[in-house]
Amino acid sequence: MPDDLARRRSAPHRVVVARPAPPRRGHLGLGDPPGTPDAVAVTGRHLERAGRPWLPVTGEVHHSRIPRRRWSEVLGHARAGGLDTVATYVFWQAHEPTPGEFRWDGDLDLRAFVELAGRHGLDVVVRMGPWAHGEARHGGFPDWLVARSQATGMATRTNDPAYLELVRAFFAQTVAQLTGLAHAEGGPVVGAQMDNELYDQPEHLATLRRTAEELGLRVPLWTATGWGGAQVPATLLPVYSAYADGFWEDAGTAWPAFAPVHFRYSAVRDDLGVGADLREALDGVVVTPGAVPLDGAPPPDGDALPYVTCELGGGMHVAYHRRPLVTPEDVAALALAKLGSGSVWQGYYMYAGGTQRTGGHGTEQESHATGYPNDVPTRTYDFGAPVGEHGQVRRHHHLLRRQHLWLQEDGPALAAMTATVGGGSEDPGELRWSVRSDSRRGYLFLTTYQPARRPLAAQPGVQVEVVLDDAAVVVPSRPVDLPAGVSVAWPLRFPLGAGLVLRSATAQVLTRLPDGPGVDGTGDGLVVLVATDGVPVELVLDGDVDATGPVAARREDGATVVDLTGGPGPDAVVGLRAPSGGPGVRVLVLDEATADRLYRLDVLGRERLVLCEAPVQALDGALVVHTDAPAVTVSLLPAPAGLVASSADGADVARVAPAPAGPDRGAGTLWTSWTVAVPGAGTRRLATDLRPHAPAPPDPARGGPMDRLSAPTDFAGAARVHLDVPAGALVDVDRALLRVAWTGDVGRAVLHRAGGDEVVGDHFWHGRDWDVDLTPWRDDVARGGLTLELLPWRRATGVWVDPSVRDVPDGIAVAAVDVVRVARVVLVAGEDA
C-alpha cells in the first residue's frame, strides 16, 4: 500500500453531519388539495403521502409494447420486485394512427392497464407526451402529424395554435381513459409527465399541463424531464436520468464521458450527455465534452426541489453502430449510488422490456429513415431490463429488490434525510463515501464499484467516524478491508424495536416482519440484514444487550459489539434482548446469494418472507411461481399449514410436497419448505454447434443526421437456419421461448404462414442470448417451423460491442438453439399430507 494511502487509513475518515433545516413547503404548485385522503404533497426535499415522507420506486412498463395477456405477469413481477409505481408512455402514433380515429382496444387499452396495476397494488405515472420518444418512430408522433407539419409549417412541440388544437384532441381522449382513476378519486394515477426531453420550451410545457387540467385530469404530481440543462417551468417537477452506458454515443467511444459520474456520490443531478445526440440532430445544439461538465451543475436553489429520477438505466438498448452490454451489477450499483447522492424517487427505464409495434406503414421503431441519428432493432425493445421483453426475470430484478425491500422498510426515514457526499473526484484511490442523515440517525454509503471497463481497487482499512447531532458513530469498530466491486449502505443508529438501537452494522438493512406469534416461535420481531461477501459481519448495539446465537459479544465504549462467528445464511439468527428482560428482537443475517432469493409478499392472508430460486409473485393472496425448472423449492416464514397447487392452474401437473429443511434445500431450519414438481417445465435442445455460412455483405451504409452506420435491410444473402419445432415442445406450459446462443451481426426470426412470411423477432448481436416468444405462434410454428436469417459478423465494419465479447471470429456461429418451457404454478393454502 502506498505511504500516502497508509497515512489516510491510519485514522477514521471523519464526516460531520449538519442538522438539516426543515424542508420548504407551499412554494410548488404540486400535490393534492387539502382534505384529500392519502394526500400526496411535494416539499423542497421530498415527497409526502398522508403526512409522512414517501420515497416512491417506479419502473417503466409500456402497456402498448407488451401483449395484454402478459400484463398481469409483468405487473406482478414489478410489485414483487419492490416497486410501488409504474410509468407508461402513451404513444400518439399507436392511439391515433389516422386523424380523428382513436384506438384504445387490446394492447392499447390504457384504462384496463391502469386498473390492473391498481389491482397489483401499484400506482401509475402516465407519460402523456404528446412527443414521447422511447425509440418510437418520429418520437411517437403519428406519420400523418409529421406530414402535416412538413406540408404546412406547423411547429410541433411549441405553442403553435394548429399544433395545440391537435394535442388537445389527443389529450382529451387520454384523459377520458383515466376518468375515475386519479389518486384523488381513489384510483392509482398519481402523476403525469408532459412531453419528454424538451429542453428549450418551458412555456409550451406549462401549456401542456394547463391543457390536461382543463380537460379534467387532476393528479398531485406533474413532471418534465430535466436533463440536458432543460428549462422546466415552475409548474412542473424536473426529473432526472442516469445511465451506465448509451447506445446513442459514437461507435468510437470506449465509455461515455457521462457514465463514470453516476457511480460516484454527487450533489449534481443533471446529465448533459444523455440525449445530446438527439438535441444536436434536431436543433443543432452541440454538447462539446470539456466545454461544460457532462454531469451538469447543481440546481441553483438546492432546497427548492427534491431530487427525483425517472430514468435510472434498468439496462440499455442497442443501436446498430453501438451495442452496450450493461450488467445487472452495473444497474444495481448505479441505483444505490443515486440513493447515496440524495435521490428521493427511484425511477427505472426500462424496468420491463417490450416489443416495438407495427402499424400501417410497417415497424414503428426510430431509425435513420425517420431522421434519428441511430438505427435500432425493428422489433425488440428488450433493453436488457430486469424483466425482459418476454417476461424473462433477470439477476438485476433480484439485486434491485434487495434495495427496494429496504426502501419499503425505511424509505420514509431515508426520504427525509439529506446527503453529505465525498470522494467525488476521478481519483480511483480515493474513498468514495456519502452519509444520508437527519442528524440523529442515518446511513453510511461506501462504494468500490465501477463497470469492468474501468474497475476500482479494494479499499483497505476502511473506518468512518460520523459525527451526528448528539454523538459520534465509528463504523466499523475496527477497520475493515472493503473488497473491490461492492457498494454498501450501512445503518447508523437504526431502531430495531423493543427499545434496541443498532448503532452501526457492516451489513445492510433488508426488511423486517412485525412482532407477533408464528414468525419464529418466540413472539419477537424479526429484522433481516444482508451481509456483503468478503466483509465480516459486526453489529454494534447501544448499551448493554444480551446476544445469543452464532456470535461473540463484547462491551466497548458504552455499546455491545456482536461479531457473527458463523457465516451469514438462512439460519444465521442473532437473538437480542435487554438484560432486564422483556421483548427482544431476532436479527436474521443473510448471505448475498440467499438475499437474492428473498421476497416479502402478502400471501395466504399475511405478510410472509419467501425464499425461492425461481421468480415468484403474489396475486389475490396466492403465491405464483414462474419456472423453467422441473422442480423448485419454496420456503416460507412464517409457515402456513400447507401448500397445494390450485386446480385452476394445473394441480394435475404441479405436485407439491413438504421438503426437509437444511442448507441442501436452500433454507435452514428456521423455514418451512415445499418442493414443487413441474414436469412440463424445462429446456429442449433443437440444435447445437452450427456454423452456417453467408457471404460477407458489403460495407454497411451510413445515414441519419450524424452519418452513423445503418442497419442492413437486405437479407437476400443471409444464412438460413430452418428449425422444425415439435408440437410437444410448445404446449402444456405457460410460455415457450426460443433461445439462440450465437455470434454474428444481425439476425431475424421469420415465421412461415399461409398469408406470407412474418418477422416475429430480431436481434443485433451484442453478447446476450436472443429470445423469441413462440407462444403466440404455436400452431404456425408446429406446422411450418421457423427460420433464422443471420448475417455474419465482420469486425472491420467498426460496429462497437463490449470488450468482454469483442474477441470473436468473423462469420456466424450458433452454439445452441433451445426451447425454454416456462410454467406458471399457483400455490394456495392447504393441508400437507
PDB file of N, CA, C and O in Angstrom, residues 348-400:
ATOM      1  N   TYR A 348     -36.933   3.796 -12.859  1.00  0.00           N
ATOM      2  CA  TYR A 348     -36.099   2.994 -13.758  1.00  0.00           C
ATOM      3  C   TYR A 348     -36.662   2.983 -15.183  1.00  0.00           C
ATOM      4  O   TYR A 348     -37.857   2.818 -15.391  1.00  0.00           O
ATOM      5  N   TYR A 349     -35.750   3.111 -16.139  1.00  0.00           N
ATOM      6  CA  TYR A 349     -36.093   2.985 -17.554  1.00  0.00           C
ATOM      7  C   TYR A 349     -35.083   2.022 -18.179  1.00  0.00           C
ATOM      8  O   TYR A 349     -33.888   2.320 -18.176  1.00  0.00           O
ATOM      9  N   MET A 350     -35.510   0.916 -18.716  1.00  0.00           N
ATOM     10  CA  MET A 350     -36.824   0.319 -18.563  1.00  0.00           C
ATOM     11  C   MET A 350     -36.778  -0.633 -17.357  1.00  0.00           C
ATOM     12  O   MET A 350     -35.717  -1.153 -17.026  1.00  0.00           O
ATOM     13  N   TYR A 351     -37.946  -0.897 -16.760  1.00  0.00           N
ATOM     14  CA  TYR A 351     -37.996  -1.968 -15.775  1.00  0.00           C
ATOM     15  C   TYR A 351     -38.444  -3.265 -16.438  1.00  0.00           C
ATOM     16  O   TYR A 351     -38.006  -4.343 -16.059  1.00  0.00           O
ATOM     17  N   ALA A 352     -39.309  -3.160 -17.431  1.00  0.00           N
ATOM     18  CA  ALA A 352     -39.734  -4.330 -18.200  1.00  0.00           C
ATOM     19  C   ALA A 352     -39.625  -3.985 -19.686  1.00  0.00           C
ATOM     20  O   ALA A 352     -40.150  -2.967 -20.128  1.00  0.00           O
ATOM     21  N   GLY A 353     -38.933  -4.831 -20.425  1.00  0.00           N
ATOM     22  CA  GLY A 353     -38.802  -4.610 -21.855  1.00  0.00           C
ATOM     23  C   GLY A 353     -40.087  -4.935 -22.594  1.00  0.00           C
ATOM     24  O   GLY A 353     -41.070  -5.404 -22.019  1.00  0.00           O
ATOM     25  N   GLY A 354     -40.083  -4.687 -23.886  1.00  0.00           N
ATOM     26  CA  GLY A 354     -41.264  -4.942 -24.706  1.00  0.00           C
ATOM     27  C   GLY A 354     -40.869  -5.132 -26.154  1.00  0.00           C
ATOM     28  O   GLY A 354     -39.694  -5.330 -26.477  1.00  0.00           O
ATOM     29  N   THR A 355     -41.859  -5.061 -27.020  1.00  0.00           N
ATOM     30  CA  THR A 355     -41.655  -5.262 -28.453  1.00  0.00           C
ATOM     31  C   THR A 355     -42.178  -4.054 -29.210  1.00  0.00           C
ATOM     32  O   THR A 355     -43.287  -3.576 -28.936  1.00  0.00           O
ATOM     33  N   GLN A 356     -41.372  -3.558 -30.153  1.00  0.00           N
ATOM     34  CA  GLN A 356     -41.820  -2.437 -30.971  1.00  0.00           C
ATOM     35  C   GLN A 356     -43.074  -2.840 -31.751  1.00  0.00           C
ATOM     36  O   GLN A 356     -43.180  -3.952 -32.265  1.00  0.00           O
ATOM     37  N   ARG A 357     -44.000  -1.912 -31.820  1.00  0.00           N
ATOM     38  CA  ARG A 357     -45.246  -2.161 -32.533  1.00  0.00           C
ATOM     39  C   ARG A 357     -45.038  -2.098 -34.046  1.00  0.00           C
ATOM     40  O   ARG A 357     -44.017  -1.597 -34.528  1.00  0.00           O
ATOM     41  N   THR A 358     -46.009  -2.591 -34.764  1.00  0.00           N
ATOM     42  CA  THR A 358     -46.067  -2.380 -36.210  1.00  0.00           C
ATOM     43  C   THR A 358     -47.368  -1.658 -36.530  1.00  0.00           C
ATOM     44  O   THR A 358     -48.373  -1.805 -35.818  1.00  0.00           O
ATOM     45  N   GLY A 359     -47.335  -0.862 -37.574  1.00  0.00           N
ATOM     46  CA  GLY A 359     -48.521  -0.120 -37.993  1.00  0.00           C
ATOM     47  C   GLY A 359     -48.733  -0.254 -39.483  1.00  0.00           C
ATOM     48  O   GLY A 359     -48.122  -1.102 -40.148  1.00  0.00           O
ATOM     49  N   GLY A 360     -49.595   0.623 -40.015  1.00  0.00           N
ATOM     50  CA  GLY A 360     -49.904   0.541 -41.431  1.00  0.00           C
ATOM     51  C   GLY A 360     -48.710   0.791 -42.328  1.00  0.00           C
ATOM     52  O   GLY A 360     -48.659   0.328 -43.471  1.00  0.00           O
ATOM     53  N   HIS A 361     -47.717   1.516 -41.830  1.00  0.00           N
ATOM     54  CA  HIS A 361     -46.524   1.823 -42.616  1.00  0.00           C
ATOM     55  C   HIS A 361     -45.393   0.849 -42.342  1.00  0.00           C
ATOM     56  O   HIS A 361     -44.302   0.983 -42.876  1.00  0.00           O
ATOM     57  N   GLY A 362     -45.632  -0.125 -41.436  1.00  0.00           N
ATOM     58  CA  GLY A 362     -44.581  -1.082 -41.094  1.00  0.00           C
ATOM     59  C   GLY A 362     -44.182  -0.958 -39.640  1.00  0.00           C
ATOM     60  O   GLY A 362     -45.001  -0.628 -38.781  1.00  0.00           O
ATOM     61  N   THR A 363     -42.917  -1.205 -39.374  1.00  0.00           N
ATOM     62  CA  THR A 363     -42.450  -1.188 -37.991  1.00  0.00           C
ATOM     63  C   THR A 363     -42.384   0.247 -37.468  1.00  0.00           C
ATOM     64  O   THR A 363     -42.174   1.192 -38.226  1.00  0.00           O
ATOM     65  N   GLU A 364     -42.552   0.391 -36.154  1.00  0.00           N
ATOM     66  CA  GLU A 364     -42.678   1.718 -35.558  1.00  0.00           C
ATOM     67  C   GLU A 364     -41.490   2.079 -34.678  1.00  0.00           C
ATOM     68  O   GLU A 364     -41.623   2.784 -33.680  1.00  0.00           O
ATOM     69  N   GLN A 365     -40.298   1.602 -35.072  1.00  0.00           N
ATOM     70  CA  GLN A 365     -39.098   1.995 -34.349  1.00  0.00           C
ATOM     71  C   GLN A 365     -38.491   3.252 -34.970  1.00  0.00           C
ATOM     72  O   GLN A 365     -38.735   3.576 -36.122  1.00  0.00           O
ATOM     73  N   GLU A 366     -37.709   3.957 -34.168  1.00  0.00           N
ATOM     74  CA  GLU A 366     -36.959   5.106 -34.685  1.00  0.00           C
ATOM     75  C   GLU A 366     -35.826   4.598 -35.565  1.00  0.00           C
ATOM     76  O   GLU A 366     -35.337   3.469 -35.381  1.00  0.00           O
ATOM     77  N   SER A 367     -35.401   5.398 -36.542  1.00  0.00           N
ATOM     78  CA  SER A 367     -34.377   4.931 -37.473  1.00  0.00           C
ATOM     79  C   SER A 367     -33.799   6.112 -38.237  1.00  0.00           C
ATOM     80  O   SER A 367     -34.279   7.245 -38.147  1.00  0.00           O
ATOM     81  N   HIS A 368     -32.772   5.823 -39.022  1.00  0.00           N
ATOM     82  CA  HIS A 368     -32.228   6.840 -39.909  1.00  0.00           C
ATOM     83  C   HIS A 368     -33.296   7.360 -40.864  1.00  0.00           C
ATOM     84  O   HIS A 368     -33.299   8.539 -41.227  1.00  0.00           O
ATOM     85  N   ALA A 369     -34.204   6.467 -41.268  1.00  0.00           N
ATOM     86  CA  ALA A 369     -35.249   6.875 -42.207  1.00  0.00           C
ATOM     87  C   ALA A 369     -36.179   7.918 -41.613  1.00  0.00           C
ATOM     88  O   ALA A 369     -36.827   8.673 -42.360  1.00  0.00           O
ATOM     89  N   THR A 370     -36.268   7.981 -40.296  1.00  0.00           N
ATOM     90  CA  THR A 370     -37.135   8.976 -39.654  1.00  0.00           C
ATOM     91  C   THR A 370     -36.358  10.194 -39.179  1.00  0.00           C
ATOM     92  O   THR A 370     -36.888  11.034 -38.449  1.00  0.00           O
ATOM     93  N   GLY A 371     -35.067  10.270 -39.561  1.00  0.00           N
ATOM     94  CA  GLY A 371     -34.254  11.410 -39.153  1.00  0.00           C
ATOM     95  C   GLY A 371     -33.585  11.244 -37.814  1.00  0.00           C
ATOM     96  O   GLY A 371     -33.022  12.191 -37.266  1.00  0.00           O
ATOM     97  N   TYR A 372     -33.615  10.026 -37.264  1.00  0.00           N
ATOM     98  CA  TYR A 372     -32.991   9.753 -35.971  1.00  0.00           C
ATOM     99  C   TYR A 372     -31.515   9.433 -36.201  1.00  0.00           C
ATOM    100  O   TYR A 372     -31.153   8.820 -37.213  1.00  0.00           O
ATOM    101  N   PRO A 373     -30.633   9.790 -35.279  1.00  0.00           N
ATOM    102  CA  PRO A 373     -29.205   9.532 -35.502  1.00  0.00           C
ATOM    103  C   PRO A 373     -28.825   8.064 -35.486  1.00  0.00           C
ATOM    104  O   PRO A 373     -27.740   7.709 -35.962  1.00  0.00           O
ATOM    105  N   ASN A 374     -29.683   7.184 -34.920  1.00  0.00           N
ATOM    106  CA  ASN A 374     -29.291   5.799 -34.675  1.00  0.00           C
ATOM    107  C   ASN A 374     -30.326   4.841 -35.252  1.00  0.00           C
ATOM    108  O   ASN A 374     -31.522   5.063 -35.126  1.00  0.00           O
ATOM    109  N   ASP A 375     -29.853   3.760 -35.836  1.00  0.00           N
ATOM    110  CA  ASP A 375     -30.738   2.665 -36.249  1.00  0.00           C
ATOM    111  C   ASP A 375     -30.846   1.674 -35.101  1.00  0.00           C
ATOM    112  O   ASP A 375     -29.825   1.164 -34.605  1.00  0.00           O
ATOM    113  N   VAL A 376     -32.064   1.371 -34.678  1.00  0.00           N
ATOM    114  CA  VAL A 376     -32.290   0.409 -33.602  1.00  0.00           C
ATOM    115  C   VAL A 376     -33.069  -0.771 -34.171  1.00  0.00           C
ATOM    116  O   VAL A 376     -33.620  -0.688 -35.267  1.00  0.00           O
ATOM    117  N   PRO A 377     -33.149  -1.886 -33.445  1.00  0.00           N
ATOM    118  CA  PRO A 377     -33.868  -3.055 -33.988  1.00  0.00           C
ATOM    119  C   PRO A 377     -35.316  -2.726 -34.330  1.00  0.00           C
ATOM    120  O   PRO A 377     -35.952  -1.870 -33.713  1.00  0.00           O
ATOM    121  N   THR A 378     -35.830  -3.446 -35.300  1.00  0.00           N
ATOM    122  CA  THR A 378     -37.191  -3.180 -35.770  1.00  0.00           C
ATOM    123  C   THR A 378     -38.250  -3.731 -34.830  1.00  0.00           C
ATOM    124  O   THR A 378     -39.374  -3.237 -34.792  1.00  0.00           O
ATOM    125  N   ARG A 379     -37.910  -4.764 -34.046  1.00  0.00           N
ATOM    126  CA  ARG A 379     -38.929  -5.415 -33.221  1.00  0.00           C
ATOM    127  C   ARG A 379     -38.587  -5.394 -31.732  1.00  0.00           C
ATOM    128  O   ARG A 379     -39.390  -4.985 -30.914  1.00  0.00           O
ATOM    129  N   THR A 380     -37.402  -5.822 -31.373  1.00  0.00           N
ATOM    130  CA  THR A 380     -37.137  -5.973 -29.950  1.00  0.00           C
ATOM    131  C   THR A 380     -36.888  -4.634 -29.268  1.00  0.00           C
ATOM    132  O   THR A 380     -36.188  -3.758 -29.790  1.00  0.00           O
ATOM    133  N   TYR A 381     -37.510  -4.481 -28.102  1.00  0.00           N
ATOM    134  CA  TYR A 381     -37.205  -3.371 -27.202  1.00  0.00           C
ATOM    135  C   TYR A 381     -36.960  -3.950 -25.816  1.00  0.00           C
ATOM    136  O   TYR A 381     -37.473  -3.487 -24.812  1.00  0.00           O
ATOM    137  N   ASP A 382     -36.142  -4.995 -25.792  1.00  0.00           N
ATOM    138  CA  ASP A 382     -35.867  -5.731 -24.556  1.00  0.00           C
ATOM    139  C   ASP A 382     -35.158  -4.857 -23.529  1.00  0.00           C
ATOM    140  O   ASP A 382     -35.412  -4.930 -22.330  1.00  0.00           O
ATOM    141  N   PHE A 383     -34.203  -4.038 -23.997  1.00  0.00           N
ATOM    142  CA  PHE A 383     -33.496  -3.055 -23.189  1.00  0.00           C
ATOM    143  C   PHE A 383     -32.589  -3.697 -22.130  1.00  0.00           C
ATOM    144  O   PHE A 383     -32.037  -3.002 -21.296  1.00  0.00           O
ATOM    145  N   GLY A 384     -32.439  -5.017 -22.155  1.00  0.00           N
ATOM    146  CA  GLY A 384     -31.657  -5.651 -21.102  1.00  0.00           C
ATOM    147  C   GLY A 384     -32.228  -5.365 -19.726  1.00  0.00           C
ATOM    148  O   GLY A 384     -31.504  -5.268 -18.727  1.00  0.00           O
ATOM    149  N   ALA A 385     -33.548  -5.257 -19.634  1.00  0.00           N
ATOM    150  CA  ALA A 385     -34.231  -4.796 -18.422  1.00  0.00           C
ATOM    151  C   ALA A 385     -34.326  -5.916 -17.384  1.00  0.00           C
ATOM    152  O   ALA A 385     -34.161  -7.094 -17.703  1.00  0.00           O
ATOM    153  N   PRO A 386     -34.621  -5.556 -16.120  1.00  0.00           N
ATOM    154  CA  PRO A 386     -34.797  -6.586 -15.092  1.00  0.00           C
ATOM    155  C   PRO A 386     -35.824  -7.637 -15.460  1.00  0.00           C
ATOM    156  O   PRO A 386     -35.660  -8.811 -15.132  1.00  0.00           O
ATOM    157  N   VAL A 387     -36.891  -7.218 -16.120  1.00  0.00           N
ATOM    158  CA  VAL A 387     -37.872  -8.141 -16.694  1.00  0.00           C
ATOM    159  C   VAL A 387     -37.791  -7.963 -18.200  1.00  0.00           C
ATOM    160  O   VAL A 387     -37.988  -6.859 -18.721  1.00  0.00           O
ATOM    161  N   GLY A 388     -37.490  -9.021 -18.903  1.00  0.00           N
ATOM    162  CA  GLY A 388     -37.193  -8.908 -20.319  1.00  0.00           C
ATOM    163  C   GLY A 388     -38.417  -8.770 -21.198  1.00  0.00           C
ATOM    164  O   GLY A 388     -39.565  -8.769 -20.748  1.00  0.00           O
ATOM    165  N   GLU A 389     -38.159  -8.680 -22.481  1.00  0.00           N
ATOM    166  CA  GLU A 389     -39.196  -8.481 -23.493  1.00  0.00           C
ATOM    167  C   GLU A 389     -40.294  -9.521 -23.401  1.00  0.00           C
ATOM    168  O   GLU A 389     -41.469  -9.220 -23.635  1.00  0.00           O
ATOM    169  N   HIS A 390     -39.934 -10.742 -23.042  1.00  0.00           N
ATOM    170  CA  HIS A 390     -40.903 -11.840 -22.999  1.00  0.00           C
ATOM    171  C   HIS A 390     -41.109 -12.353 -21.576  1.00  0.00           C
ATOM    172  O   HIS A 390     -41.438 -13.527 -21.379  1.00  0.00           O
ATOM    173  N   GLY A 391     -40.911 -11.483 -20.593  1.00  0.00           N
ATOM    174  CA  GLY A 391     -41.153 -11.864 -19.209  1.00  0.00           C
ATOM    175  C   GLY A 391     -39.990 -12.565 -18.532  1.00  0.00           C
ATOM    176  O   GLY A 391     -40.145 -13.050 -17.401  1.00  0.00           O
ATOM    177  N   GLN A 392     -38.806 -12.611 -19.180  1.00  0.00           N
ATOM    178  CA  GLN A 392     -37.648 -13.243 -18.543  1.00  0.00           C
ATOM    179  C   GLN A 392     -37.233 -12.406 -17.329  1.00  0.00           C
ATOM    180  O   GLN A 392     -37.045 -11.200 -17.435  1.00  0.00           O
ATOM    181  N   VAL A 393     -37.071 -13.071 -16.200  1.00  0.00           N
ATOM    182  CA  VAL A 393     -36.653 -12.371 -14.981  1.00  0.00           C
ATOM    183  C   VAL A 393     -35.152 -12.542 -14.816  1.00  0.00           C
ATOM    184  O   VAL A 393     -34.641 -13.662 -14.770  1.00  0.00           O
ATOM    185  N   ARG A 394     -34.458 -11.404 -14.725  1.00  0.00           N
ATOM    186  CA  ARG A 394     -33.000 -11.410 -14.740  1.00  0.00           C
ATOM    187  C   ARG A 394     -32.415 -11.052 -13.381  1.00  0.00           C
ATOM    188  O   ARG A 394     -33.121 -10.620 -12.479  1.00  0.00           O
ATOM    189  N   ARG A 395     -31.122 -11.189 -13.279  1.00  0.00           N
ATOM    190  CA  ARG A 395     -30.446 -11.036 -11.994  1.00  0.00           C
ATOM    191  C   ARG A 395     -30.676  -9.657 -11.374  1.00  0.00           C
ATOM    192  O   ARG A 395     -30.809  -9.537 -10.155  1.00  0.00           O
ATOM    193  N   HIS A 396     -30.746  -8.594 -12.172  1.00  0.00           N
ATOM    194  CA  HIS A 396     -30.899  -7.275 -11.548  1.00  0.00           C
ATOM    195  C   HIS A 396     -32.290  -7.071 -10.956  1.00  0.00           C
ATOM    196  O   HIS A 396     -32.468  -6.187 -10.109  1.00  0.00           O
ATOM    197  N   HIS A 397     -33.272  -7.874 -11.370  1.00  0.00           N
ATOM    198  CA  HIS A 397     -34.551  -7.868 -10.655  1.00  0.00           C
ATOM    199  C   HIS A 397     -34.324  -8.235  -9.191  1.00  0.00           C
ATOM    200  O   HIS A 397     -34.922  -7.632  -8.288  1.00  0.00           O
ATOM    201  N   HIS A 398     -33.453  -9.176  -8.940  1.00  0.00           N
ATOM    202  CA  HIS A 398     -33.179  -9.616  -7.577  1.00  0.00           C
ATOM    203  C   HIS A 398     -32.270  -8.632  -6.844  1.00  0.00           C
ATOM    204  O   HIS A 398     -32.500  -8.318  -5.670  1.00  0.00           O
ATOM    205  N   LEU A 399     -31.233  -8.133  -7.527  1.00  0.00           N
ATOM    206  CA  LEU A 399     -30.334  -7.170  -6.889  1.00  0.00           C
ATOM    207  C   LEU A 399     -31.078  -5.895  -6.504  1.00  0.00           C
ATOM    208  O   LEU A 399     -30.871  -5.341  -5.410  1.00  0.00           O
ATOM    209  N   LEU A 400     -31.931  -5.416  -7.393  1.00  0.00           N
ATOM    210  CA  LEU A 400     -32.702  -4.209  -7.083  1.00  0.00           C
ATOM    211  C   LEU A 400     -33.742  -4.483  -6.005  1.00  0.00           C
ATOM    212  O   LEU A 400     -34.035  -3.601  -5.184  1.00  0.00           O
TER     213      LEU A 400
END
